[in-house]
mmCIF file of C-alpha atoms in Angstrom:
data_model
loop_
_atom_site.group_PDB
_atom_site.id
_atom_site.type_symbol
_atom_site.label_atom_id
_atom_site.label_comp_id
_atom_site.label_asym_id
_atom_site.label_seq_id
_atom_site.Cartn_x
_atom_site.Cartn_y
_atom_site.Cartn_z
ATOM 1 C CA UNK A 1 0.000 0.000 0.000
ATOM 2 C CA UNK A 2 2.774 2.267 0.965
ATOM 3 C CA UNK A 3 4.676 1.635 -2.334
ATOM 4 C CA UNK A 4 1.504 1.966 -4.386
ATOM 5 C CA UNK A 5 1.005 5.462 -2.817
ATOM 6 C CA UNK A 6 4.498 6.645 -3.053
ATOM 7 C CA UNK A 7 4.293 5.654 -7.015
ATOM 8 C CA UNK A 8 0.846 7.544 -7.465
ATOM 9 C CA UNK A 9 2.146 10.414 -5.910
ATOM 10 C CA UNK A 10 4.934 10.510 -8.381
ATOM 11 C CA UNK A 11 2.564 9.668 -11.401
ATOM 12 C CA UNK A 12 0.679 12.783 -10.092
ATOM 13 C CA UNK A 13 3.347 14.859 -10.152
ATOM 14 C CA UNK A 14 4.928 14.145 -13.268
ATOM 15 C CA UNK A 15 1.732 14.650 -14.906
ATOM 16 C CA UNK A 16 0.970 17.981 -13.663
ATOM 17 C CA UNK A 17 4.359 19.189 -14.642
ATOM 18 C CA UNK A 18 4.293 18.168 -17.633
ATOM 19 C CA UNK A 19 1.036 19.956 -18.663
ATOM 20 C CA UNK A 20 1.693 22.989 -15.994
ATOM 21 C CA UNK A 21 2.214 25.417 -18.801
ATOM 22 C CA UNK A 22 -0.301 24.101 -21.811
ATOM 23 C CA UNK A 23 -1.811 28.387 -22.211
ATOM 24 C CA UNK A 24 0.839 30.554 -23.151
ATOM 25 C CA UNK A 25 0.763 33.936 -23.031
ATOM 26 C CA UNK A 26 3.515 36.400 -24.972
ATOM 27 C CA UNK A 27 5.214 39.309 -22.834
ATOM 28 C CA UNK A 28 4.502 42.563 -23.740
ATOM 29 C CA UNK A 29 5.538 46.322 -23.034
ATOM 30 C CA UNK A 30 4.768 46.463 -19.011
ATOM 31 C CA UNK A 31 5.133 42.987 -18.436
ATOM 32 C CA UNK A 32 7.044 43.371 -14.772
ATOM 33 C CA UNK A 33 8.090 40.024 -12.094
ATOM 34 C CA UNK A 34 9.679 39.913 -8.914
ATOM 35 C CA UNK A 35 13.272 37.913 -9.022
ATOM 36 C CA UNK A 36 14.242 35.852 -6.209
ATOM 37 C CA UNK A 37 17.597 33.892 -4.982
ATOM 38 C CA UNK A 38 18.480 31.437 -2.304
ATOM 39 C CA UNK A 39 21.386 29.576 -2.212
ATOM 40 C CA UNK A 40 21.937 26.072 -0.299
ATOM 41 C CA UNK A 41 20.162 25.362 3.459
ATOM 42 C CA UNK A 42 22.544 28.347 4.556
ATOM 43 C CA UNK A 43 18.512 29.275 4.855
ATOM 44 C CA UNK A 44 17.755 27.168 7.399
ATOM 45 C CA UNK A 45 20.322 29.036 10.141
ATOM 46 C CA UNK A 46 22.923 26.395 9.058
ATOM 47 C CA UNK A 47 26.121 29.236 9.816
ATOM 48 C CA UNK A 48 25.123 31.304 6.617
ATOM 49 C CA UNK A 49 22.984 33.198 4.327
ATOM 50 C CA UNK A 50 22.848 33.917 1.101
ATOM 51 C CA UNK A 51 20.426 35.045 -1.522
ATOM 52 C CA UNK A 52 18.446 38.099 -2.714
ATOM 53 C CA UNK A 53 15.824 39.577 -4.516
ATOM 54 C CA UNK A 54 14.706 41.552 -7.733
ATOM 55 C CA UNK A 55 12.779 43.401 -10.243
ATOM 56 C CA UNK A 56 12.439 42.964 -14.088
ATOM 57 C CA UNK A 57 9.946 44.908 -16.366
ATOM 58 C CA UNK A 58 9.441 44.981 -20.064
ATOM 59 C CA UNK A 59 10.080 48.187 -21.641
ATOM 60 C CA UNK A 60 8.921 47.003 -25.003
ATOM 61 C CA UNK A 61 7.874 43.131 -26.442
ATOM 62 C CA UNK A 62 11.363 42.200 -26.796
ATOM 63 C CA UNK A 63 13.740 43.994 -24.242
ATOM 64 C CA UNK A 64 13.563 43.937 -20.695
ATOM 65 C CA UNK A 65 15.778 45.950 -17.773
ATOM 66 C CA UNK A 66 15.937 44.316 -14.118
ATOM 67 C CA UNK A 67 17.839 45.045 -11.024
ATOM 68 C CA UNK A 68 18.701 43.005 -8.360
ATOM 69 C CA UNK A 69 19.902 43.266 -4.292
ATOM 70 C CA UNK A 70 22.139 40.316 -3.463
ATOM 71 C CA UNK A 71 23.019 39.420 0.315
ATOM 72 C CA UNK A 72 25.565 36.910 1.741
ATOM 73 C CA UNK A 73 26.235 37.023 5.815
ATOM 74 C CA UNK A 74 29.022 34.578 6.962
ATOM 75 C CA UNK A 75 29.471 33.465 10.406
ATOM 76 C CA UNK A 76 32.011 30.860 11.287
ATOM 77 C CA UNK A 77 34.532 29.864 14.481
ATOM 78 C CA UNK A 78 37.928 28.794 13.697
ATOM 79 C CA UNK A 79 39.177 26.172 16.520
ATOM 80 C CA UNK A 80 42.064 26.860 18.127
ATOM 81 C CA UNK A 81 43.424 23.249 17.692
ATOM 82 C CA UNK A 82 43.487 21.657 21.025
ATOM 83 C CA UNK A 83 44.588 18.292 18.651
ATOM 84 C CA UNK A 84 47.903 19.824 18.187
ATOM 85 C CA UNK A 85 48.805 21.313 21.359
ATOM 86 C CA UNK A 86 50.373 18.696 23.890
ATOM 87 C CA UNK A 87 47.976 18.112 27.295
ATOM 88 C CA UNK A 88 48.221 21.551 29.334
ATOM 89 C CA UNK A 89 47.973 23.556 26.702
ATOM 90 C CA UNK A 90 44.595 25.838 26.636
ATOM 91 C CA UNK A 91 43.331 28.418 23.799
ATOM 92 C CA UNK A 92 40.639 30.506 22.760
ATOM 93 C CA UNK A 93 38.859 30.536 18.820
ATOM 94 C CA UNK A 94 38.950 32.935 16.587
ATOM 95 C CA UNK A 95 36.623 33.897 13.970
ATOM 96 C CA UNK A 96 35.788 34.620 10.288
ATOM 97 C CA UNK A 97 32.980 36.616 9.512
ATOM 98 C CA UNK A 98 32.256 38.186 6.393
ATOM 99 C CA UNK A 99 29.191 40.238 4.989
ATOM 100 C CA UNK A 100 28.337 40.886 0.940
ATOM 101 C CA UNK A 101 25.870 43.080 -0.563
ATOM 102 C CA UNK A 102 25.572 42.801 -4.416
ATOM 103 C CA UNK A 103 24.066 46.056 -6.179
ATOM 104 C CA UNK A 104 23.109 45.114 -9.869
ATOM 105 C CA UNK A 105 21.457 46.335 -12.951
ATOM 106 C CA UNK A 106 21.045 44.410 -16.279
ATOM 107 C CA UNK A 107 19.133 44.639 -19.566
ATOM 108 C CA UNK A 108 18.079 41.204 -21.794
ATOM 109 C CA UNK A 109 17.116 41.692 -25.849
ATOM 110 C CA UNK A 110 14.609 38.692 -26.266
ATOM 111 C CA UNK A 111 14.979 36.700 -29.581
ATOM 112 C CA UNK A 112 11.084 35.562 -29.986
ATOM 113 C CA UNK A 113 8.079 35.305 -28.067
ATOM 114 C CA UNK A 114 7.919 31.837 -27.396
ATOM 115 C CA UNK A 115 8.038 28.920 -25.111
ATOM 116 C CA UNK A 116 11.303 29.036 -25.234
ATOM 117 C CA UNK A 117 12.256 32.355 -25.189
ATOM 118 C CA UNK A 118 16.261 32.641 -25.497
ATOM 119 C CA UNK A 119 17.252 36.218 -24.668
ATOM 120 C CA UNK A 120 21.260 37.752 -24.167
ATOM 121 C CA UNK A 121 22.004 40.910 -23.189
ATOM 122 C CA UNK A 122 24.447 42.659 -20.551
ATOM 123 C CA UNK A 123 24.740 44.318 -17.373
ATOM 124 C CA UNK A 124 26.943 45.840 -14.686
ATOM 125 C CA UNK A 125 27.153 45.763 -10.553
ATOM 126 C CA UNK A 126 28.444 46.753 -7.486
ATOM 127 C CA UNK A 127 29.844 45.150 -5.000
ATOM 128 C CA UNK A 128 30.826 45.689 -1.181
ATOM 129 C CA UNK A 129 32.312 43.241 1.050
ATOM 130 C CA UNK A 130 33.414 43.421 4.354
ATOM 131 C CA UNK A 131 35.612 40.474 5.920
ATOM 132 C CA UNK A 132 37.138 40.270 9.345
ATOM 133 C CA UNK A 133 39.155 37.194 10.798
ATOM 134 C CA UNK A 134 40.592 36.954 14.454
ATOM 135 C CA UNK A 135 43.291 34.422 14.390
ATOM 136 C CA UNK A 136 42.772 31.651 17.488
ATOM 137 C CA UNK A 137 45.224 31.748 19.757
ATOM 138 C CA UNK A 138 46.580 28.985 22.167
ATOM 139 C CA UNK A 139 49.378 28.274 25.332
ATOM 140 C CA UNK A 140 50.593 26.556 28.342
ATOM 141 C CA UNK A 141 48.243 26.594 30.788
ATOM 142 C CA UNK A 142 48.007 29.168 33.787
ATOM 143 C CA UNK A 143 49.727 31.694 31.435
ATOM 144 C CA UNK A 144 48.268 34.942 29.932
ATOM 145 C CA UNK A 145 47.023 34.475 26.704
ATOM 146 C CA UNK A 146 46.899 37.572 24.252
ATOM 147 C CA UNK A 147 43.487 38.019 23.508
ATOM 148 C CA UNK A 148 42.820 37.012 19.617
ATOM 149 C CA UNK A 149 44.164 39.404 17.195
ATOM 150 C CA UNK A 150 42.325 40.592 14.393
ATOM 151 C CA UNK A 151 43.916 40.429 10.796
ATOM 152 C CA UNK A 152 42.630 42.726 8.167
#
């Protein structure tokens, strides 16, 4: 029974895929959508984030402009390496952390008005990034430890 329901389901979905887009309808001047990008679980809180979001509109049947926002946030700890340090040796982590936003702008020249509808064009963006690391330091117990150093 399980089997059989797990192979319907399937059947069902391949089915409605395949006819999902049987109406078509041509772009024309005004035609707008909203862009969106996720990349990986980093969604999920899995240490990062990634993705963005954007606009595209039709200025006439066969060209198009969008712009787009694009954010990456990077959280990480880098492990002092207790593995390598003989017993009596203590430490502290450092850490990498790095933040990205993407500023972009592009325009696509569409070749028909199709299915299919192959398009090439160009753009430019702009990018700012912002990384800091703090090296992990380590040393014989029950001595002072300078405090982790940042690197730029």
């Amino acid at each position: 029974m399980k089997k059989t329901m797990i192979v319907a389901l399937a059947i069902l979905l391949l089915v409605g895929g395949a006819f999902g887009q049987t109406k078509f309808v041509p772009h024309k001047k005004g035609d707008s959508a909203m862009l969106f990008t996720f990349n990986g679980l980093a969604n999920l809180g899995a240490g990062s984030y990634g993705g963005g979001f954007g606009y595209k509109k039709f200025i006439n049947d066969k060209m198009a402009v969008r712009g787009l926002v694009d954010i990456y946030n990077y959280n990480g700890k880098v492990s002092w390496g207790p593995e390598y340090y003989p017993d009596g040796y203590v430490g502290e982590d450092g850490k990498d952390r790095e933040f990205e936003i993407d500023l972009g702008l592009a325009a696509e020249l569409h070749r028909n008005n199709g299915k299919v509808d192959p398009y090439y064009g160009g753009g430019f963006g702009f990018t700012m990034n912002r990384t800091k690391y703090v090296e992990p330091v380590a040393g014989p117990q029950g001595t002072a430890l300078n405090s982790a150093t940042e690197v730029k």
